[in-house]
Coordinates of C-alpha atoms in Angstrom, one line a residue:
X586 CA -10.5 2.5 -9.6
X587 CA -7.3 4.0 -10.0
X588 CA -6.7 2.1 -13.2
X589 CA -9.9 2.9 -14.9
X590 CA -8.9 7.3 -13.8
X591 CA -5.3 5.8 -15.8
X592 CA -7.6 4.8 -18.7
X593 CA -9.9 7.3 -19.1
X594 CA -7.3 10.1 -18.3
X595 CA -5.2 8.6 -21.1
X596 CA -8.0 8.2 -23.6
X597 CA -9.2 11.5 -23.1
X598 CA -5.3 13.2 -23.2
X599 CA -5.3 11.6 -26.8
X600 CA -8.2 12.5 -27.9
X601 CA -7.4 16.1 -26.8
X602 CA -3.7 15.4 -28.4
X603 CA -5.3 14.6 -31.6
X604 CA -7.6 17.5 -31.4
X605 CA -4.5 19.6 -31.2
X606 CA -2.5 18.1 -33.7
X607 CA -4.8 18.0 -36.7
X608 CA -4.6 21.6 -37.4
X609 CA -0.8 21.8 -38.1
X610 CA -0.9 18.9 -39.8
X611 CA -3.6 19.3 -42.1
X612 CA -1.9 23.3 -42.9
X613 CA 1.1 21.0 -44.3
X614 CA -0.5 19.0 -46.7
X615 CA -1.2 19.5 -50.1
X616 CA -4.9 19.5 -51.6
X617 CA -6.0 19.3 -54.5
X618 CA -9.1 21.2 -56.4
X619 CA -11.7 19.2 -54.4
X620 CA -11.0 21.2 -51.5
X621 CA -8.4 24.1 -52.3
X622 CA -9.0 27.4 -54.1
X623 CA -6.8 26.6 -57.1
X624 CA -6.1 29.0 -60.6
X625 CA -8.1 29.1 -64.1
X626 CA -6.2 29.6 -67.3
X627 CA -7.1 31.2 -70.4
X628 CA -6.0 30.3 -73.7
X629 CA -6.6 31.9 -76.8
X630 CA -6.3 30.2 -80.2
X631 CA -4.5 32.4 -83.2
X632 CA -2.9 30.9 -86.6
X633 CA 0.5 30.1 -86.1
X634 CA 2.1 31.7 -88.8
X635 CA 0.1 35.5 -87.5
X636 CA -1.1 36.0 -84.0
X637 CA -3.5 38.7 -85.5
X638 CA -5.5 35.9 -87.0
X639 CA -8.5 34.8 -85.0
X640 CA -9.2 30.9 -85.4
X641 CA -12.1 29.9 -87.3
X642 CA -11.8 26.0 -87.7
X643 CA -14.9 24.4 -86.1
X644 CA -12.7 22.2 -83.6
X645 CA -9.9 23.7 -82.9
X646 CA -10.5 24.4 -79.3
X647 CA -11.5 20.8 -79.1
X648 CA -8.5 19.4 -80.6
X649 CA -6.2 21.7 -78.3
X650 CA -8.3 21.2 -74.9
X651 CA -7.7 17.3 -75.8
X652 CA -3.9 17.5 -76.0
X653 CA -4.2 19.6 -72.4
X654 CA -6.0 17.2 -70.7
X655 CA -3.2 14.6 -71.6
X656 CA -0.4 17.0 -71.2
X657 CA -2.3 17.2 -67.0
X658 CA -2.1 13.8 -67.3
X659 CA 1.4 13.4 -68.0
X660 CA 2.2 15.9 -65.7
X661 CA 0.1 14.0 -62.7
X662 CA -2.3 16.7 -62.0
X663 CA -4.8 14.8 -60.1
X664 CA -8.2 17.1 -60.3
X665 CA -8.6 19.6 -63.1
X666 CA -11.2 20.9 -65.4
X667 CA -10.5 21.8 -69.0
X668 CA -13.0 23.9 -71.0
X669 CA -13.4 25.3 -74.6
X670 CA -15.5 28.5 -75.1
X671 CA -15.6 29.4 -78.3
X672 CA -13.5 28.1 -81.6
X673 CA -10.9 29.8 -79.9
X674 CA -10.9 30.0 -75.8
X675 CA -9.7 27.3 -73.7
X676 CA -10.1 27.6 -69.9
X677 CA -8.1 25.3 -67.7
X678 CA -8.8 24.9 -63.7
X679 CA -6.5 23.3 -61.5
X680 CA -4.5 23.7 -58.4
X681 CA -0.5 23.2 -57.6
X682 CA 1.8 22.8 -55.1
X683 CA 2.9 26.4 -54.9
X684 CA 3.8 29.5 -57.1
X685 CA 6.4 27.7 -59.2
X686 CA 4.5 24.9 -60.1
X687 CA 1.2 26.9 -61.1
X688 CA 3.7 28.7 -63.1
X689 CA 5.4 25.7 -65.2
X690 CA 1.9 24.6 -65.9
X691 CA 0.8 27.9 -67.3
X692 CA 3.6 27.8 -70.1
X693 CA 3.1 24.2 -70.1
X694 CA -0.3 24.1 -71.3
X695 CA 0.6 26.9 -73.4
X696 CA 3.8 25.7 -74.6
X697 CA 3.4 24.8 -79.1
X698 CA 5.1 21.9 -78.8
X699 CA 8.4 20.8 -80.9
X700 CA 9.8 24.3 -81.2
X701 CA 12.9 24.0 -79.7
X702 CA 16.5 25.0 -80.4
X703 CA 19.5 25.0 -79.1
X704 CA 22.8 27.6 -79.4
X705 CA 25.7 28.7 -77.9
X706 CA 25.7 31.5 -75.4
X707 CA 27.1 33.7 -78.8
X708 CA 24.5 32.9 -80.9
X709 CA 27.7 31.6 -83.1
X710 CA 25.8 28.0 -83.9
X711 CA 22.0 27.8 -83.4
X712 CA 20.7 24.1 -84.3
X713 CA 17.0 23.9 -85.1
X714 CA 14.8 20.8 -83.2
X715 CA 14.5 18.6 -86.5
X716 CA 18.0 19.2 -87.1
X717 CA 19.3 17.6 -83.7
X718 CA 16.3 16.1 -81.7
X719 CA 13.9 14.4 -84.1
X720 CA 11.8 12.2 -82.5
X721 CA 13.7 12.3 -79.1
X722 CA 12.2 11.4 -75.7
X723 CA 13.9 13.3 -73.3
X724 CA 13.3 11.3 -69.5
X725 CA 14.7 11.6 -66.0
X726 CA 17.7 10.0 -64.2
X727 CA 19.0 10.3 -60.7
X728 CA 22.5 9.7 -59.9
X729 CA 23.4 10.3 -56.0
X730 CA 20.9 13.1 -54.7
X731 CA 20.5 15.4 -58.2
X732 CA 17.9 14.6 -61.3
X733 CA 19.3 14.6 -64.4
X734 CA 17.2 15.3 -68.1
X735 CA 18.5 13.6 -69.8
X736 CA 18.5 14.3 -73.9
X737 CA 18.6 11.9 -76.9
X738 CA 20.3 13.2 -80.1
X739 CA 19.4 12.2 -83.3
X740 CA 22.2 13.9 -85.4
X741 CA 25.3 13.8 -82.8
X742 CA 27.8 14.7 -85.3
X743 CA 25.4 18.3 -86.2
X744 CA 25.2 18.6 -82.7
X745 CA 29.3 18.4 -82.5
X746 CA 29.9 20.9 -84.2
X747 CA 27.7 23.3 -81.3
X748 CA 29.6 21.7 -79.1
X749 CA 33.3 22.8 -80.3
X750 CA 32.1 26.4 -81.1
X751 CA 30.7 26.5 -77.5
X752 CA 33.9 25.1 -76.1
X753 CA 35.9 27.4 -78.5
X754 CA 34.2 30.6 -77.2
X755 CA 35.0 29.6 -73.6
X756 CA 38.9 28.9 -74.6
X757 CA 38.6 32.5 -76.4
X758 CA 37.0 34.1 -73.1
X759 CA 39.7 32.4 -71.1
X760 CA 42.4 34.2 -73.2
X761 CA 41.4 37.1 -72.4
X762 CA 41.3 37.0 -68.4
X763 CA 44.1 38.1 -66.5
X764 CA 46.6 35.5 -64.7
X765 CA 45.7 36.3 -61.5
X766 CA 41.9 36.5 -61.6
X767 CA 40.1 33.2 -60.9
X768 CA 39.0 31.1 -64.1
X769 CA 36.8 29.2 -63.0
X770 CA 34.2 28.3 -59.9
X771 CA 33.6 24.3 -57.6
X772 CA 30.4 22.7 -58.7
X773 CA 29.2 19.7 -56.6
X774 CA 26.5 19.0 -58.8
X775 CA 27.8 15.3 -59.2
X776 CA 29.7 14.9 -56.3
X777 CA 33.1 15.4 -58.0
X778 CA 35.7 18.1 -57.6
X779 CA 35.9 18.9 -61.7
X780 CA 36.2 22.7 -62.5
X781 CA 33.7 24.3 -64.0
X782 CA 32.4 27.7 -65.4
X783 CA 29.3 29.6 -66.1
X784 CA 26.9 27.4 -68.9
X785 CA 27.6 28.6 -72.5
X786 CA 24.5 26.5 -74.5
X787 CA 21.3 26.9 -74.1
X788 CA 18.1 25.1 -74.8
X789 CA 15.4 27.2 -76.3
X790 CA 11.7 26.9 -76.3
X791 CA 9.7 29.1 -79.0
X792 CA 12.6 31.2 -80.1
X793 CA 11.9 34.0 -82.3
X794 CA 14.4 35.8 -84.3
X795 CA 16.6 38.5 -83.3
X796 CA 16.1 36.8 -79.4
X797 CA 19.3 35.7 -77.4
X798 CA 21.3 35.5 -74.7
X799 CA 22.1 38.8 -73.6
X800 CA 18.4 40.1 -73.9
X801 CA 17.4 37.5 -71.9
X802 CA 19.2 39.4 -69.2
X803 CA 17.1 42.6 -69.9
X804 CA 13.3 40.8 -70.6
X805 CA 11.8 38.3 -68.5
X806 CA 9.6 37.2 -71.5
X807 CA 12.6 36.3 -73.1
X808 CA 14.2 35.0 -70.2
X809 CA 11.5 32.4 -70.0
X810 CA 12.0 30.4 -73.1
X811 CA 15.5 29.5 -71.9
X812 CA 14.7 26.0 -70.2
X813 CA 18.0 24.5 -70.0
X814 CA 21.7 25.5 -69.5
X815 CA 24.7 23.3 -70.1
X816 CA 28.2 23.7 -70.1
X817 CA 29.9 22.6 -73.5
X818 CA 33.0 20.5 -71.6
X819 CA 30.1 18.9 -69.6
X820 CA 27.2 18.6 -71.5
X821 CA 27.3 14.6 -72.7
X822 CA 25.9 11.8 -70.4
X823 CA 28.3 9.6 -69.6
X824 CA 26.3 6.4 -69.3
X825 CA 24.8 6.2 -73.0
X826 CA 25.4 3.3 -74.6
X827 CA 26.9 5.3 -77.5
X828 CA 29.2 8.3 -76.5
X829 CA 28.2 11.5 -76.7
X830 CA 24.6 10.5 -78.3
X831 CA 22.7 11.7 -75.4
X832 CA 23.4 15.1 -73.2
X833 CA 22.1 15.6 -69.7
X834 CA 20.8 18.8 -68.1
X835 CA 21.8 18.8 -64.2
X836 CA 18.0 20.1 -62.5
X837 CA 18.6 22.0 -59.3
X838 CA 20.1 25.4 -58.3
X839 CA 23.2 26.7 -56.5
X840 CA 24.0 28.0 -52.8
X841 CA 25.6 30.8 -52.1
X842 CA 29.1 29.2 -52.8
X843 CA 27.7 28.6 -56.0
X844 CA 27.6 24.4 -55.1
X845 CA 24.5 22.7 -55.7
X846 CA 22.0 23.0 -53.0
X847 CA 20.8 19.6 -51.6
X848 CA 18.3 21.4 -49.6
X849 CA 16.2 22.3 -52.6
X850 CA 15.5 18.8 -53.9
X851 CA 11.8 18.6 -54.6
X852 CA 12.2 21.9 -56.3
X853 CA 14.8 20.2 -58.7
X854 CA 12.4 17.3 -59.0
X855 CA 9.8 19.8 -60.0
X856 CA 12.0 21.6 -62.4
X857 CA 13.2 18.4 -63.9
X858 CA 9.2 17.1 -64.5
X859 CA 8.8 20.5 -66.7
X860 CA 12.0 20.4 -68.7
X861 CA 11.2 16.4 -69.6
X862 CA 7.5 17.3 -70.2
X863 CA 7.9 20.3 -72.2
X864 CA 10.4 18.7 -74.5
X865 CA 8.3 15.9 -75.0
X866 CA 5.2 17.5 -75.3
X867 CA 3.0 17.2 -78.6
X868 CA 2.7 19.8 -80.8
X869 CA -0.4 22.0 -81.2
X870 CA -1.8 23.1 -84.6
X871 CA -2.3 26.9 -83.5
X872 CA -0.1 29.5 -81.5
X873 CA -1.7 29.0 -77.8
X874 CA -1.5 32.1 -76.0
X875 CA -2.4 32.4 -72.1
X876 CA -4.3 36.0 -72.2
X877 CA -5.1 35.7 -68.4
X878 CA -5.6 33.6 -64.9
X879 CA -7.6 34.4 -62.2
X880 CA -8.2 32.8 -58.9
X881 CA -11.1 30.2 -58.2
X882 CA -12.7 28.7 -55.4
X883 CA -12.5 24.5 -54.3
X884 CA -14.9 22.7 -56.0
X885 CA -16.4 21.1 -52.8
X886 CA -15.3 23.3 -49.9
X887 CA -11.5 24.8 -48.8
X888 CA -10.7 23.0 -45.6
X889 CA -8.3 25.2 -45.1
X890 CA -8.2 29.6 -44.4
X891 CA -5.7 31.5 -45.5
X892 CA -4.6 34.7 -43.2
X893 CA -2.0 35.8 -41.0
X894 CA -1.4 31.9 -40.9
X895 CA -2.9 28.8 -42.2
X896 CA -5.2 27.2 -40.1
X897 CA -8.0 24.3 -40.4
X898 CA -11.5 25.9 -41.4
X899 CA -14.6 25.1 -39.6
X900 CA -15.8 23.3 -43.1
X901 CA -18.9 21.0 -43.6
X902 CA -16.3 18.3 -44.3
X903 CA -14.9 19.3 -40.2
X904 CA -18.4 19.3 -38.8
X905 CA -19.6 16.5 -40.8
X906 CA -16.7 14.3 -39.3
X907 CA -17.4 15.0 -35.5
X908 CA -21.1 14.7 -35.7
X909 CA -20.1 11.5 -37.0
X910 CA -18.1 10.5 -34.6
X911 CA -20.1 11.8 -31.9
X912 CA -23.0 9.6 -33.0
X913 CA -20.6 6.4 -33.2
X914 CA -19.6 7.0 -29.9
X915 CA -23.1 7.3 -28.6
X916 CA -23.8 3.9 -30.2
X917 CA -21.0 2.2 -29.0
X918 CA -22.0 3.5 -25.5
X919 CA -25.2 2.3 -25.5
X920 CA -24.2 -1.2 -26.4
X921 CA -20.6 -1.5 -24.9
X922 CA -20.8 0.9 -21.6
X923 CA -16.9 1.5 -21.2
X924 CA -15.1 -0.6 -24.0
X925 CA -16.2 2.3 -25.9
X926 CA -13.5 4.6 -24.9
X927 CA -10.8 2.0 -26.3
X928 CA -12.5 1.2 -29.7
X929 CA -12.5 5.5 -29.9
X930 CA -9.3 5.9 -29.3
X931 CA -8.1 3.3 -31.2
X932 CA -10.0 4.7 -34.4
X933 CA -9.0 8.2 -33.5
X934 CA -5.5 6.9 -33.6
X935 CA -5.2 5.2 -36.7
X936 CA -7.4 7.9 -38.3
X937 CA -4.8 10.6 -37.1
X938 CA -1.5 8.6 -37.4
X939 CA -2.8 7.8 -41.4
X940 CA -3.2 11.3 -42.1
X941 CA -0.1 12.2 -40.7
X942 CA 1.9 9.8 -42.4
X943 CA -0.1 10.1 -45.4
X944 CA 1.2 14.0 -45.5
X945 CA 4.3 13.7 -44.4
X946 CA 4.8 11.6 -47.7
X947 CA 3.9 14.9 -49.5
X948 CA 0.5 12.6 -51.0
X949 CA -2.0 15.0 -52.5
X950 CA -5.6 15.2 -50.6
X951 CA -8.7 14.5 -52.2
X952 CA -11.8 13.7 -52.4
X953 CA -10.5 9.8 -53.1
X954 CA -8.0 10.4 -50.5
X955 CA -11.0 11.0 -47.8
X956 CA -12.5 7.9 -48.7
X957 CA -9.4 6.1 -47.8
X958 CA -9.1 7.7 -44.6
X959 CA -12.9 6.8 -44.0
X960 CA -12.8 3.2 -44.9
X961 CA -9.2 3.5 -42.7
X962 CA -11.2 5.0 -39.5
X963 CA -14.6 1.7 -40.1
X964 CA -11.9 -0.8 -40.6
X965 CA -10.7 0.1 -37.3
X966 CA -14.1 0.5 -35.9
X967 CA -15.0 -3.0 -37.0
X968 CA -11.8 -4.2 -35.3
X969 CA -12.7 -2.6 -32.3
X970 CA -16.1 -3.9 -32.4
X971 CA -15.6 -7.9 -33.0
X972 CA -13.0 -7.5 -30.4
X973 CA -15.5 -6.0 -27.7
X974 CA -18.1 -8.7 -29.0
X975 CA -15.7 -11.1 -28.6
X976 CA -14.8 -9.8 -25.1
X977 CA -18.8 -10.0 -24.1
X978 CA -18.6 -13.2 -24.9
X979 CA -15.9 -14.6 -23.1
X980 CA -17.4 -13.0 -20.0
X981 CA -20.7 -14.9 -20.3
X982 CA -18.6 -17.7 -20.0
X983 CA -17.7 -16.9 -17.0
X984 CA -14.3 -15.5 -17.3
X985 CA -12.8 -12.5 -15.7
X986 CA -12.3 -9.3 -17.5
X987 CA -8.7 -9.8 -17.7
X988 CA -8.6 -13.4 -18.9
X989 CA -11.9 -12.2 -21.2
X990 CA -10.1 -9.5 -23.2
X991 CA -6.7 -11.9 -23.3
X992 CA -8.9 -14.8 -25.1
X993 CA -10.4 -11.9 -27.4
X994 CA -7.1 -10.4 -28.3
X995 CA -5.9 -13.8 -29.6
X996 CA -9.2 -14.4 -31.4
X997 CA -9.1 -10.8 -32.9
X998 CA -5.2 -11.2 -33.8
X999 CA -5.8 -13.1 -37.2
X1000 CA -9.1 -11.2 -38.4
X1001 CA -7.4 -8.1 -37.8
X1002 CA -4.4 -9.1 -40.0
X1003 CA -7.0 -10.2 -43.0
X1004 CA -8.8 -6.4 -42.9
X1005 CA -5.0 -4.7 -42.8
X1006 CA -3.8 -7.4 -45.8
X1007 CA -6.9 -6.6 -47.9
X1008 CA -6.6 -3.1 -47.4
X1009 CA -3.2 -3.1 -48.3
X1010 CA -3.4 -5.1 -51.4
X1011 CA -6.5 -2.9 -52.2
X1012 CA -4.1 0.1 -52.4
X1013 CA -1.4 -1.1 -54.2
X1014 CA -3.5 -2.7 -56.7
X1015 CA -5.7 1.0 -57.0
X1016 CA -2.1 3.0 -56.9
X1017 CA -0.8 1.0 -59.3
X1018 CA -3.3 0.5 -61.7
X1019 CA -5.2 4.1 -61.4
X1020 CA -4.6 7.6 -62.1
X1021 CA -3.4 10.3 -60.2
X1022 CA -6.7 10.6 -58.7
X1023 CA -6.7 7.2 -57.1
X1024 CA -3.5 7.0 -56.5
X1025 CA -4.1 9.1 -53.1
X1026 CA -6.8 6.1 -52.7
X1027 CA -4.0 3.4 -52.7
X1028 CA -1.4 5.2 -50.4
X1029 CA -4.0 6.0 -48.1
X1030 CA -5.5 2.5 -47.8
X1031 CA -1.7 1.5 -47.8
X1032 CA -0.8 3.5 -45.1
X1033 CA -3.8 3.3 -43.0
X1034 CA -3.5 -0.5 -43.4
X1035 CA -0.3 -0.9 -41.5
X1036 CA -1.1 1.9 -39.0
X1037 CA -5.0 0.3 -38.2
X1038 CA -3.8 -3.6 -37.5
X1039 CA -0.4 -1.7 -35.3
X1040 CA -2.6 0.3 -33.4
X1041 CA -5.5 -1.8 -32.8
X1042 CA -3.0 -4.6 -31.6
X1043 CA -1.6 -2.3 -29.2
X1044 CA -4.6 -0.6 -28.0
X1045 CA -6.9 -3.0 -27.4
X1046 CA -5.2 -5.5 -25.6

């Protein structure tokens, strides 16, 4: 008697433990539009040579909506809507991670494409994107903890002569400080001790005339097409196969002390993603303008509510789930008396422990990332099932209870392993061959995989 108080009292604790735990745990993760409010935004088409030209070309909106969607492809923007109203409106819906994200998509999206240039902080050399980055595709390197952009030139000896004016300017500016004031500040951005001082090229998206430097300091709007910063006596990568044919932007931000922050990783990550994308983004045929974005609600239901804190919401998705499970358990009852409580927990488990890992891996949630966790939670189910049936059987034989649910174990073991290595192999093969929709699928299925066969092995012997 006492063990089956044990049992129950420990079935019932994590239950009650998982019933706690969802709610934090479910406020960290990240969802996409299926079931978080997300943002729509509105483009409007003009002639690129005069923004006071409406468009009038029959598929224009078209033609610009279908470079968008693959630009939220590239970008890896699981669940998203793009619209065309119009010859001339596109509307976008989509949800990100957080402020900074929704706000590199914005000028993402809205971004011409191609229009870059590149000058010293003077404005004493300004090279043009055909003169110096023809058909360059910039991607992403990580040396140590930082991600580097890295840049291919396609006239290094134009882009020289940028380099020596930049580096000239600084020599200039050093010239003039006094002896005794400090020259330069530590960066630790690759780990190294080398001196450094504040950037003196940067990388410009859309420029317009009469723009620079030091009104970027007074107008935000200006501010904003600055994507990169270099320093001139840093500003090659080091590991191209031909010096000085590629340069490398450092993504991340500086502490107090001005060293780079290793704290602020994913958002250097994120920062990184836009500098590579934008660069290599297609151009459009019209000036794209964002005129507005307004806030719109989940396409199936928030799961989430948004106050004073964030907590779980009491959604159809939530009910729907423990009137489910409430009816399984019933079932199970009926047909297995007590052996119910272990094949509950067990599920309850793996369904929990899933999710958990499954955020803590910073996956996005969706609607393909429910279905996971659903097949997840009946894959354990079934588990627990065959391994009761199996149990019942034994007994008839005329075993005890504890000899009956040894025998079942080991006849359970190798089943058990098949339904975690199918899953498994299921989700890598849907991660890798899928899109950013299914790819919460796969690492769900992946996840839940390992964490149904170590739990169910643990549980229900």
């Amino acid at each position: 008697m006492r063990r089956l108080i044990a049992y129950i009292t420990l079935a019932v604790s994590s239950i009650i433990a998982i019933g706690v735990g969802i709610n934090p745990i479910m406020s960290k993760g990240i969802n996409n539009l299926d079931y978080r409010d997300g943002r729509q935004f509105v483009y409007q088409l003009f002639e690129k040579d005069d923004e006071t030209i409406d468009v009038d070309a029959e598929d224009a909106a078209r033609e610009v909506a279908k470079d968008m969607d693959e630009r939220l492809k590239t970008w890896g923007v699981s669940n998203y809507k793009v619209e065309i109203e119009g010859n001339d409106i596109v509307r976008v819906s989509l949800t990100a991670k957080n402020d900074t994200e929704y706000d590199y998509l914005e000028r993402y999206l809205g971004f011409s494409g191609q229009d870059f240039s590149i000058a010293t902080a003077d404005e004493s050399v300004r090279l043009t994107h055909d003169e110096v980055f023809k058909d360059s595709e910039a991607y992403i390197v990580y040396e140590g903890y930082a991600p580097y952009v890295i840049i291919p030139l396609s006239n290094p000896s134009e882009f020289k002569t940028l380099v020596d004016a930049a580096n000239q300017a600084m020599n200039d500016d050093i010239d003039t400080v006094d002896d005794d004031e400090p020259q330069y500040r530590k960066s630790k951005a690759e780990g190294d001790e080398e001196q450094q001082s504040e950037p003196n090229i940067y990388l410009w998206a859309n420029w317009a005339e009469g723009e620079d430097y030091a009104k970027s300091q007074e107008d935000q709007k200006v501010a904003d097409k600055i994507i990169a910063q270099f320093l001139s006596t840093n500003i090659y990568y080091e590991n191209s196969d031909v010096k000085e044919t590629e340069i490398k932007y450092v993504s991340g931000f500086a502490d107090e002390e001005g060293n780079y922050d290793t704290s602020k990783i994913r958002q250097a990550n994120t920062l990184a993603l836009f500098v590579k994308n934008l660069f290599n983004a297609n151009s459009y045929d019209y000036k794209v303008v964002n005129i507005f974005s307004t806030p719109i609600v989940a396409e199936v239901e928030s799961i989430l509510t948004y106050g004073m804190s964030v907590s779980l919401s009491i959604s159809k998705t939530l009910i729907a789930t423990l009137v489910v499970a409430a009816v399984v358990a019933l079932v199970l009852a009926f047909f297995f008396r007590i052996g119910a409580v272990s094949v509950m927990t067990s599920t309850a488990v793996s369904f929990f422990a899933t999710l958990a890992i499954f955020v803590a891996f910073r996956a996005e949630f969706n609607i393909a990332g429910l279905l996971a966790l659903l097949l997840v939670a009946a894959a354990s189910l079934v588990a627990g099932i065959l391994h009761l049936t199996k149990f019942k059987e034994e007994v008839y034989r005329g075993r005890n209870f504890k000899k009956a649910n040894t025998e079942a174990a080991k006849a359970m073991t190798v089943p058990a392993i098949d339904i975690a290595v199918i899953m498994v192999a299921v989700g890598v093969l849907s991660y890798v061959i899928g899109g950013a929709l299914v790819a919460s699928f796969g690492t769900m299925l992946v996840i839940g995989g390992v964490v149904s066969l170590a739990v169910n092995l643990i549980i229900l012997r």
